[in-house]
Amino acid sequence: MKSHPKSHPLSASPSSASKSSVDRRQWLSYAAFGGAAIASGSSQAATVATAASANQTQPKYKFKKSINLWAFPYPDKMSLKECLQLAKDAGFDGIELNYDLDSDLSPKSGTKEFTEIRKMADEIGIAISGVCSFLFWPYPLTSNDPAERARGMELAGKMTQAAHDLGTENLLVVPGAVHMPWREDHDPTPNDVCDQRAREAIGKLLPQAEKLNVKLNMENIFFNGFLMSPMEMADFVDSFQSEHVRVHFDTGNIMEYQFPEHWIPILGDRIQNVHLKEYTKKGTDHSLEAFRPLLDGTTNWPAVLEAFDAIGYDGYLTFEYFHPYAHFPEALIYQTSDSLDRMLGKEQPRLT
């Protein structure tokens, strides 16, 4: 295996091998204006604002709440079972699991082990909302290195089987990359070659996915230089003419230059699964640090949720975050669940 790069892409996470969490995270590499209120008008303004707030009706959505395993300190401080239980206790409907090279979810496990994980999740009462992996970066399906491409195809096939055994129909797939800035050793792939190789790779993976009833969900990355617009993504997915090639839409990956609420209506019912990732445009640090805890960013969430509702999406909204809290890590999980409840218009306890 090649040595790991020093930084990470915007959509996947490091291996959960027994290296330090810092090593694993390395893979993932207009302020509001307020003026002084005029004293004589402040009381009236407050009254008007309160009345307006009272008259507003919070939309209620029935999307399912999910969270990615990368938000948990797994496996350094918590076992997989503890993570599943915490997600359930915090009020999530599902959890997205990550396939890598050295963990409970890796080539070291097979159908027997994955079926046991599925049974454990069933007993806890939480669904497995999908399978995700960082392995599409060290082993891209469109690499100029035939050995990397071959290993990527092998791993993608194993992930498809794992998703089936885990009881989920959702497998996130990164179909290709023109460039990976976080990999200094990556030889850029010309755009037309990348597109050709990606189509060939997905075409070869599709028969197994159809047999196992697993959806190969293409994720929008943007910083990989491939499928840079919703029209390109739609064309790519439609070219396979299969219900088993869909879209895993990530709200945060395009936020630096584009807007998720613009993509959603164009992709429409091609969207099979969603990463709900917060992003802030307030800084100039265009790294993983630009991804924030939910609601601590600049995403127009009312517009995004309205767009999902308008296309009839009724699946999981999976919070993806790469920095488990060093202290009291359960706080992030509960905070995210609470934020999602407020976004979805679920009834909140009344303040006394």
Tab-separated table of C-alpha atoms in Angstrom:
chain	number	residue	atom	x	y	z
A	1	MET	CA	0.000	0.000	0.000
A	2	LYS	CA	1.208	3.460	-0.812
A	3	SER	CA	2.150	5.864	1.955
A	4	HIS	CA	-0.661	8.087	3.143
A	5	PRO	CA	-0.783	11.697	2.026
A	6	LYS	CA	-0.607	14.580	4.434
A	7	SER	CA	-4.086	15.955	3.827
A	8	HIS	CA	-7.509	14.647	3.005
A	9	PRO	CA	-10.305	15.106	0.510
A	10	LEU	CA	-13.603	16.680	1.331
A	11	SER	CA	-15.654	13.563	1.558
A	12	ALA	CA	-13.930	10.618	3.064
A	13	SER	CA	-12.062	9.729	6.203
A	14	PRO	CA	-8.898	7.996	7.218
A	15	SER	CA	-8.491	4.387	8.074
A	16	SER	CA	-9.474	3.416	11.542
A	17	ALA	CA	-6.302	1.450	11.958
A	18	SER	CA	-4.694	1.606	15.334
A	19	LYS	CA	-2.636	4.644	14.397
A	20	SER	CA	-3.349	7.917	16.129
A	21	SER	CA	-6.613	9.679	15.365
A	22	VAL	CA	-4.560	12.592	14.085
A	23	ASP	CA	-3.065	10.343	11.395
A	24	ARG	CA	-6.504	9.163	10.405
A	25	ARG	CA	-7.903	12.675	10.242
A	26	GLN	CA	-5.029	13.776	8.009
A	27	TRP	CA	-6.738	11.957	5.235
A	28	LEU	CA	-9.668	14.256	5.419
A	29	SER	CA	-7.208	17.340	4.248
A	30	TYR	CA	-19.547	38.109	5.640
A	31	ALA	CA	-19.882	38.464	9.256
A	32	ALA	CA	-23.332	39.712	10.292
A	33	PHE	CA	-23.489	43.499	10.534
A	34	GLY	CA	-25.185	45.031	13.537
A	35	GLY	CA	-25.660	48.612	14.524
A	36	ALA	CA	-26.571	50.087	17.861
A	37	ALA	CA	-30.293	50.140	18.449
A	38	ILE	CA	-31.933	53.514	18.962
A	39	ALA	CA	-33.244	53.459	22.478
A	40	SER	CA	-36.591	55.034	21.659
A	41	GLY	CA	-37.355	52.418	18.988
A	42	SER	CA	-35.867	49.285	20.475
A	43	SER	CA	-38.918	48.276	22.453
A	44	GLN	CA	-41.228	48.658	19.464
A	45	ALA	CA	-38.834	46.758	17.212
A	46	ALA	CA	-38.628	43.911	19.711
A	47	THR	CA	-42.433	43.712	19.885
A	48	VAL	CA	-42.734	43.561	16.095
A	49	ALA	CA	-40.013	40.905	15.861
A	50	THR	CA	-41.693	38.781	18.528
A	51	ALA	CA	-45.046	39.008	16.777
A	52	ALA	CA	-43.516	38.095	13.432
A	53	SER	CA	-41.755	35.125	14.966
A	54	ALA	CA	-44.968	33.915	16.558
A	55	ASN	CA	-46.794	34.091	13.223
A	56	GLN	CA	-44.189	32.075	11.386
A	57	THR	CA	-44.896	28.385	10.991
A	58	GLN	CA	-41.859	26.121	11.169
A	59	PRO	CA	-42.007	23.610	8.313
A	60	LYS	CA	-42.077	20.010	9.472
A	61	TYR	CA	-40.123	17.413	7.527
A	62	LYS	CA	-40.120	13.628	7.768
A	63	PHE	CA	-36.546	13.017	6.641
A	64	LYS	CA	-34.739	10.339	8.617
A	65	LYS	CA	-31.900	11.373	10.923
A	66	SER	CA	-28.519	9.697	10.453
A	67	ILE	CA	-24.916	10.320	11.453
A	68	ASN	CA	-21.602	9.077	10.065
A	69	LEU	CA	-19.298	6.990	12.253
A	70	TRP	CA	-16.457	9.503	11.706
A	71	ALA	CA	-18.145	11.811	14.221
A	72	PHE	CA	-17.417	9.239	16.944
A	73	PRO	CA	-14.010	8.494	18.545
A	74	TYR	CA	-13.981	5.032	16.961
A	75	PRO	CA	-12.037	2.849	17.501
A	76	ASP	CA	-9.662	4.730	19.818
A	77	LYS	CA	-12.104	5.461	22.634
A	78	MET	CA	-15.353	3.728	21.719
A	79	SER	CA	-16.253	0.318	20.349
A	80	LEU	CA	-18.597	-0.033	17.403
A	81	LYS	CA	-21.345	-1.240	19.717
A	82	GLU	CA	-20.917	1.820	21.952
A	83	CYS	CA	-21.156	4.089	18.905
A	84	LEU	CA	-24.342	2.410	17.713
A	85	GLN	CA	-25.872	2.675	21.173
A	86	LEU	CA	-24.896	6.344	21.527
A	87	ALA	CA	-26.420	7.186	18.159
A	88	LYS	CA	-29.629	5.433	19.195
A	89	ASP	CA	-29.721	7.132	22.601
A	90	ALA	CA	-29.225	10.536	20.969
A	91	GLY	CA	-32.268	10.002	18.777
A	92	PHE	CA	-30.855	9.029	15.396
A	93	ASP	CA	-32.759	6.702	13.100
A	94	GLY	CA	-29.625	5.429	11.392
A	95	ILE	CA	-25.849	5.458	11.316
A	96	GLU	CA	-23.532	5.375	8.288
A	97	LEU	CA	-20.589	2.981	8.647
A	98	ASN	CA	-17.156	3.348	7.080
A	99	TYR	CA	-15.263	0.599	5.285
A	100	ASP	CA	-11.472	0.720	5.517
A	101	LEU	CA	-8.477	-1.590	5.662
A	102	ASP	CA	-8.208	-2.354	9.369
A	103	SER	CA	-11.370	-2.274	11.471
A	104	ASP	CA	-14.602	-4.142	12.140
A	105	LEU	CA	-15.581	-3.092	8.616
A	106	SER	CA	-12.723	-4.087	6.351
A	107	PRO	CA	-11.520	-6.917	4.088
A	108	LYS	CA	-10.570	-8.690	7.303
A	109	SER	CA	-14.281	-9.315	7.872
A	110	GLY	CA	-16.769	-11.223	5.747
A	111	THR	CA	-20.439	-12.053	5.528
A	112	LYS	CA	-20.454	-13.728	8.945
A	113	GLU	CA	-18.964	-10.699	10.723
A	114	PHE	CA	-21.088	-8.168	8.835
A	115	THR	CA	-24.245	-10.128	9.545
A	116	GLU	CA	-23.365	-10.053	13.245
A	117	ILE	CA	-22.953	-6.249	13.075
A	118	ARG	CA	-26.324	-5.999	11.387
A	119	LYS	CA	-27.867	-8.147	14.126
A	120	MET	CA	-26.233	-5.967	16.797
A	121	ALA	CA	-27.687	-2.832	15.190
A	122	ASP	CA	-31.119	-4.465	15.015
A	123	GLU	CA	-30.969	-5.346	18.701
A	124	ILE	CA	-30.004	-1.784	19.590
A	125	GLY	CA	-32.770	-0.488	17.344
A	126	ILE	CA	-30.820	1.605	14.854
A	127	ALA	CA	-30.646	1.187	11.082
A	128	ILE	CA	-27.456	1.177	9.040
A	129	SER	CA	-28.161	4.010	6.619
A	130	GLY	CA	-25.273	3.317	4.268
A	131	VAL	CA	-21.658	2.378	3.748
A	132	CYS	CA	-18.956	4.977	3.037
A	133	SER	CA	-15.186	4.682	2.506
A	134	PHE	CA	-12.015	6.764	2.126
A	135	LEU	CA	-10.475	3.986	0.029
A	136	PHE	CA	-11.537	5.569	-3.249
A	137	TRP	CA	-8.679	8.040	-2.719
A	138	PRO	CA	-5.655	5.746	-2.338
A	139	TYR	CA	-7.239	3.424	-4.919
A	140	PRO	CA	-9.189	5.607	-7.376
A	141	LEU	CA	-11.191	3.823	-10.034
A	142	THR	CA	-9.711	6.138	-12.683
A	143	SER	CA	-6.050	6.133	-11.617
A	144	ASN	CA	-3.309	6.139	-14.244
A	145	ASP	CA	-1.760	3.300	-12.240
A	146	PRO	CA	-3.387	0.008	-13.344
A	147	ALA	CA	-2.562	-1.586	-9.980
A	148	GLU	CA	-4.425	1.175	-8.116
A	149	ARG	CA	-7.414	0.813	-10.430
A	150	ALA	CA	-7.464	-2.952	-9.971
A	151	ARG	CA	-7.277	-2.682	-6.184
A	152	GLY	CA	-9.988	-0.026	-6.209
A	153	MET	CA	-12.303	-2.297	-8.179
A	154	GLU	CA	-11.568	-5.197	-5.845
A	155	LEU	CA	-12.367	-3.101	-2.779
A	156	ALA	CA	-15.506	-1.615	-4.348
A	157	GLY	CA	-16.760	-5.136	-4.975
A	158	LYS	CA	-16.093	-6.072	-1.352
A	159	MET	CA	-17.906	-2.914	-0.190
A	160	THR	CA	-20.935	-3.847	-2.293
A	161	GLN	CA	-21.088	-7.243	-0.631
A	162	ALA	CA	-20.550	-5.669	2.796
A	163	ALA	CA	-23.412	-3.214	2.262
A	164	HIS	CA	-25.709	-6.105	1.398
A	165	ASP	CA	-24.595	-8.129	4.413
A	166	LEU	CA	-25.041	-5.112	6.690
A	167	GLY	CA	-28.634	-4.737	5.524
A	168	THR	CA	-28.337	-1.438	3.691
A	169	GLU	CA	-28.969	-0.722	0.027
A	170	ASN	CA	-26.705	2.344	0.026
A	171	LEU	CA	-23.042	2.334	-0.984
A	172	LEU	CA	-21.310	5.670	-1.519
A	173	VAL	CA	-19.037	5.571	-4.571
A	174	VAL	CA	-16.501	8.116	-5.793
A	175	PRO	CA	-16.422	7.202	-9.492
A	176	GLY	CA	-13.209	8.996	-10.392
A	177	ALA	CA	-10.787	11.871	-9.989
A	178	VAL	CA	-9.033	14.138	-12.451
A	179	HIS	CA	-6.838	15.441	-9.658
A	180	MET	CA	-6.391	14.925	-5.933
A	181	PRO	CA	-4.565	17.928	-4.387
A	182	TRP	CA	-4.220	16.014	-1.117
A	183	ARG	CA	-2.135	13.298	-2.830
A	184	GLU	CA	1.253	14.596	-3.900
A	185	ASP	CA	1.981	11.280	-5.617
A	186	HIS	CA	-1.162	11.298	-7.756
A	187	ASP	CA	-0.641	11.662	-11.493
A	188	PRO	CA	-3.564	13.772	-12.824
A	189	THR	CA	-5.915	11.942	-15.171
A	190	PRO	CA	-7.114	13.833	-18.278
A	191	ASN	CA	-10.796	14.718	-18.106
A	192	ASP	CA	-11.900	12.575	-21.033
A	193	VAL	CA	-9.877	9.595	-19.840
A	194	CYS	CA	-11.266	9.997	-16.324
A	195	ASP	CA	-14.814	10.005	-17.658
A	196	GLN	CA	-14.207	6.942	-19.828
A	197	ARG	CA	-12.577	4.963	-17.026
A	198	ALA	CA	-15.274	5.938	-14.525
A	199	ARG	CA	-18.047	4.779	-16.834
A	200	GLU	CA	-16.238	1.496	-17.464
A	201	ALA	CA	-15.662	0.939	-13.735
A	202	ILE	CA	-19.256	1.555	-12.699
A	203	GLY	CA	-20.463	-0.590	-15.581
A	204	LYS	CA	-18.355	-3.492	-14.307
A	205	LEU	CA	-19.559	-3.043	-10.709
A	206	LEU	CA	-23.213	-2.772	-11.674
A	207	PRO	CA	-24.136	-6.454	-12.260
A	208	GLN	CA	-23.094	-7.428	-8.728
A	209	ALA	CA	-24.893	-4.405	-7.261
A	210	GLU	CA	-28.094	-5.260	-9.121
A	211	LYS	CA	-27.874	-8.885	-7.985
A	212	LEU	CA	-27.413	-7.849	-4.339
A	213	ASN	CA	-29.908	-4.963	-4.588
A	214	VAL	CA	-27.303	-2.390	-3.556
A	215	LYS	CA	-27.450	1.143	-4.952
A	216	LEU	CA	-24.131	2.544	-6.204
A	217	ASN	CA	-24.547	6.168	-5.169
A	218	MET	CA	-22.197	8.603	-6.927
A	219	GLU	CA	-20.968	11.368	-4.624
A	220	ASN	CA	-20.308	14.936	-5.736
A	221	ILE	CA	-16.818	15.869	-4.520
A	222	PHE	CA	-15.943	18.924	-6.646
A	223	PHE	CA	-12.330	19.155	-5.519
A	224	ASN	CA	-11.523	15.993	-7.461
A	225	GLY	CA	-12.200	17.851	-10.706
A	226	PHE	CA	-14.836	15.377	-11.905
A	227	LEU	CA	-18.615	15.795	-12.250
A	228	MET	CA	-18.364	19.480	-11.437
A	229	SER	CA	-21.989	20.427	-12.128
A	230	PRO	CA	-25.403	18.868	-11.443
A	231	MET	CA	-25.955	18.492	-15.186
A	232	GLU	CA	-22.755	16.446	-15.550
A	233	MET	CA	-23.754	14.301	-12.572
A	234	ALA	CA	-27.235	13.718	-13.978
A	235	ASP	CA	-25.837	12.747	-17.378
A	236	PHE	CA	-23.346	10.351	-15.825
A	237	VAL	CA	-25.975	8.604	-13.704
A	238	ASP	CA	-28.582	8.459	-16.474
A	239	SER	CA	-26.120	6.878	-18.899
A	240	PHE	CA	-26.326	3.551	-17.021
A	241	GLN	CA	-30.122	3.365	-17.298
A	242	SER	CA	-30.272	1.503	-13.996
A	243	GLU	CA	-32.112	2.165	-10.752
A	244	HIS	CA	-28.985	0.880	-9.030
A	245	VAL	CA	-26.838	3.852	-10.070
A	246	ARG	CA	-27.991	6.892	-8.147
A	247	VAL	CA	-26.577	9.985	-6.399
A	248	HIS	CA	-25.187	10.421	-2.906
A	249	PHE	CA	-25.563	14.185	-2.597
A	250	ASP	CA	-23.194	16.032	-0.261
A	251	THR	CA	-24.363	19.524	0.680
A	252	GLY	CA	-20.963	20.681	1.937
A	253	ASN	CA	-18.588	19.576	-0.802
A	254	ILE	CA	-19.777	22.207	-3.287
A	255	MET	CA	-20.305	25.035	-0.817
A	256	GLU	CA	-17.043	26.899	-1.489
A	257	TYR	CA	-18.161	27.914	-4.978
A	258	GLN	CA	-21.733	26.704	-5.445
A	259	PHE	CA	-24.982	26.144	-3.554
A	260	PRO	CA	-26.656	22.843	-2.658
A	261	GLU	CA	-30.159	24.277	-3.068
A	262	HIS	CA	-29.317	24.837	-6.756
A	263	TRP	CA	-28.171	21.245	-7.348
A	264	ILE	CA	-31.068	19.479	-5.651
A	265	PRO	CA	-33.873	20.411	-8.099
A	266	ILE	CA	-31.682	19.442	-11.068
A	267	LEU	CA	-30.666	16.058	-9.634
A	268	GLY	CA	-34.224	15.410	-8.473
A	269	ASP	CA	-35.175	11.842	-7.742
A	270	ARG	CA	-31.717	10.621	-8.712
A	271	ILE	CA	-30.749	11.495	-5.120
A	272	GLN	CA	-30.744	8.267	-3.125
A	273	ASN	CA	-28.789	9.316	-0.028
A	274	VAL	CA	-27.485	12.553	1.493
A	275	HIS	CA	-24.523	13.853	3.465
A	276	LEU	CA	-25.686	16.831	5.472
A	277	LYS	CA	-22.364	18.581	5.900
A	278	GLU	CA	-22.038	22.090	7.307
A	279	TYR	CA	-19.589	24.517	5.692
A	280	THR	CA	-18.523	28.058	6.470
A	281	LYS	CA	-17.457	30.669	3.933
A	282	LYS	CA	-16.433	33.094	6.665
A	283	GLY	CA	-12.780	32.053	6.653
A	284	THR	CA	-10.072	31.458	4.092
A	285	ASP	CA	-9.000	28.046	5.364
A	286	HIS	CA	-10.223	25.846	2.535
A	287	SER	CA	-9.455	22.608	4.339
A	288	LEU	CA	-11.419	20.221	6.483
A	289	GLU	CA	-11.554	22.953	9.117
A	290	ALA	CA	-14.093	24.719	6.889
A	291	PHE	CA	-16.528	21.929	7.736
A	292	ARG	CA	-18.304	22.798	10.956
A	293	PRO	CA	-20.735	21.335	13.469
A	294	LEU	CA	-24.269	21.513	12.140
A	295	LEU	CA	-25.711	25.081	12.062
A	296	ASP	CA	-22.274	26.617	12.741
A	297	GLY	CA	-21.767	27.585	9.116
A	298	THR	CA	-23.175	29.537	6.197
A	299	THR	CA	-25.423	26.929	4.566
A	300	ASN	CA	-28.951	28.174	3.834
A	301	TRP	CA	-30.591	25.223	5.530
A	302	PRO	CA	-34.219	26.372	5.130
A	303	ALA	CA	-33.667	26.587	1.355
A	304	VAL	CA	-31.841	23.233	1.268
A	305	LEU	CA	-34.521	21.383	3.234
A	306	GLU	CA	-37.274	22.970	1.166
A	307	ALA	CA	-35.491	21.812	-1.998
A	308	PHE	CA	-35.230	18.229	-0.719
A	309	ASP	CA	-38.902	18.279	0.194
A	310	ALA	CA	-39.872	19.664	-3.219
A	311	ILE	CA	-38.292	16.728	-5.073
A	312	GLY	CA	-40.037	14.232	-2.804
A	313	TYR	CA	-36.886	13.028	-1.049
A	314	ASP	CA	-37.782	10.978	2.026
A	315	GLY	CA	-34.529	9.221	2.911
A	316	TYR	CA	-31.705	9.770	5.360
A	317	LEU	CA	-29.968	13.036	6.117
A	318	THR	CA	-26.568	11.894	7.386
A	319	PHE	CA	-24.401	14.346	9.281
A	320	GLU	CA	-20.783	13.861	8.229
A	321	TYR	CA	-18.024	15.351	10.359
A	322	PHE	CA	-14.385	14.399	10.774
A	323	HIS	CA	-13.411	15.721	14.201
A	324	PRO	CA	-14.784	13.799	17.191
A	325	TYR	CA	-14.647	15.917	20.305
A	326	ALA	CA	-11.497	15.199	22.314
A	327	HIS	CA	-13.446	15.584	25.550
A	328	PHE	CA	-17.037	14.480	26.150
A	329	PRO	CA	-17.413	13.194	22.557
A	330	GLU	CA	-21.032	12.327	23.192
A	331	ALA	CA	-21.785	16.065	23.262
A	332	LEU	CA	-21.282	16.365	19.497
A	333	ILE	CA	-23.688	13.509	18.876
A	334	TYR	CA	-26.418	14.992	21.067
A	335	GLN	CA	-25.857	18.521	19.739
A	336	THR	CA	-26.205	17.276	16.170
A	337	SER	CA	-29.387	15.376	16.960
A	338	ASP	CA	-30.861	18.477	18.609
A	339	SER	CA	-29.886	20.656	15.645
A	340	LEU	CA	-31.504	18.206	13.230
A	341	ASP	CA	-34.683	18.142	15.305
A	342	ARG	CA	-34.915	21.929	15.084
A	343	MET	CA	-34.192	21.911	11.356
A	344	LEU	CA	-36.870	19.281	10.760
A	345	GLY	CA	-39.442	21.196	12.805
A	346	LYS	CA	-39.789	18.646	15.565
A	347	GLU	CA	-41.476	19.909	18.681
A	348	GLN	CA	-39.069	21.335	21.239
A	349	PRO	CA	-39.471	21.532	25.027
A	350	ARG	CA	-41.059	24.817	26.043
A	351	LEU	CA	-38.844	27.267	27.895
A	352	THR	CA	-40.167	28.308	31.293
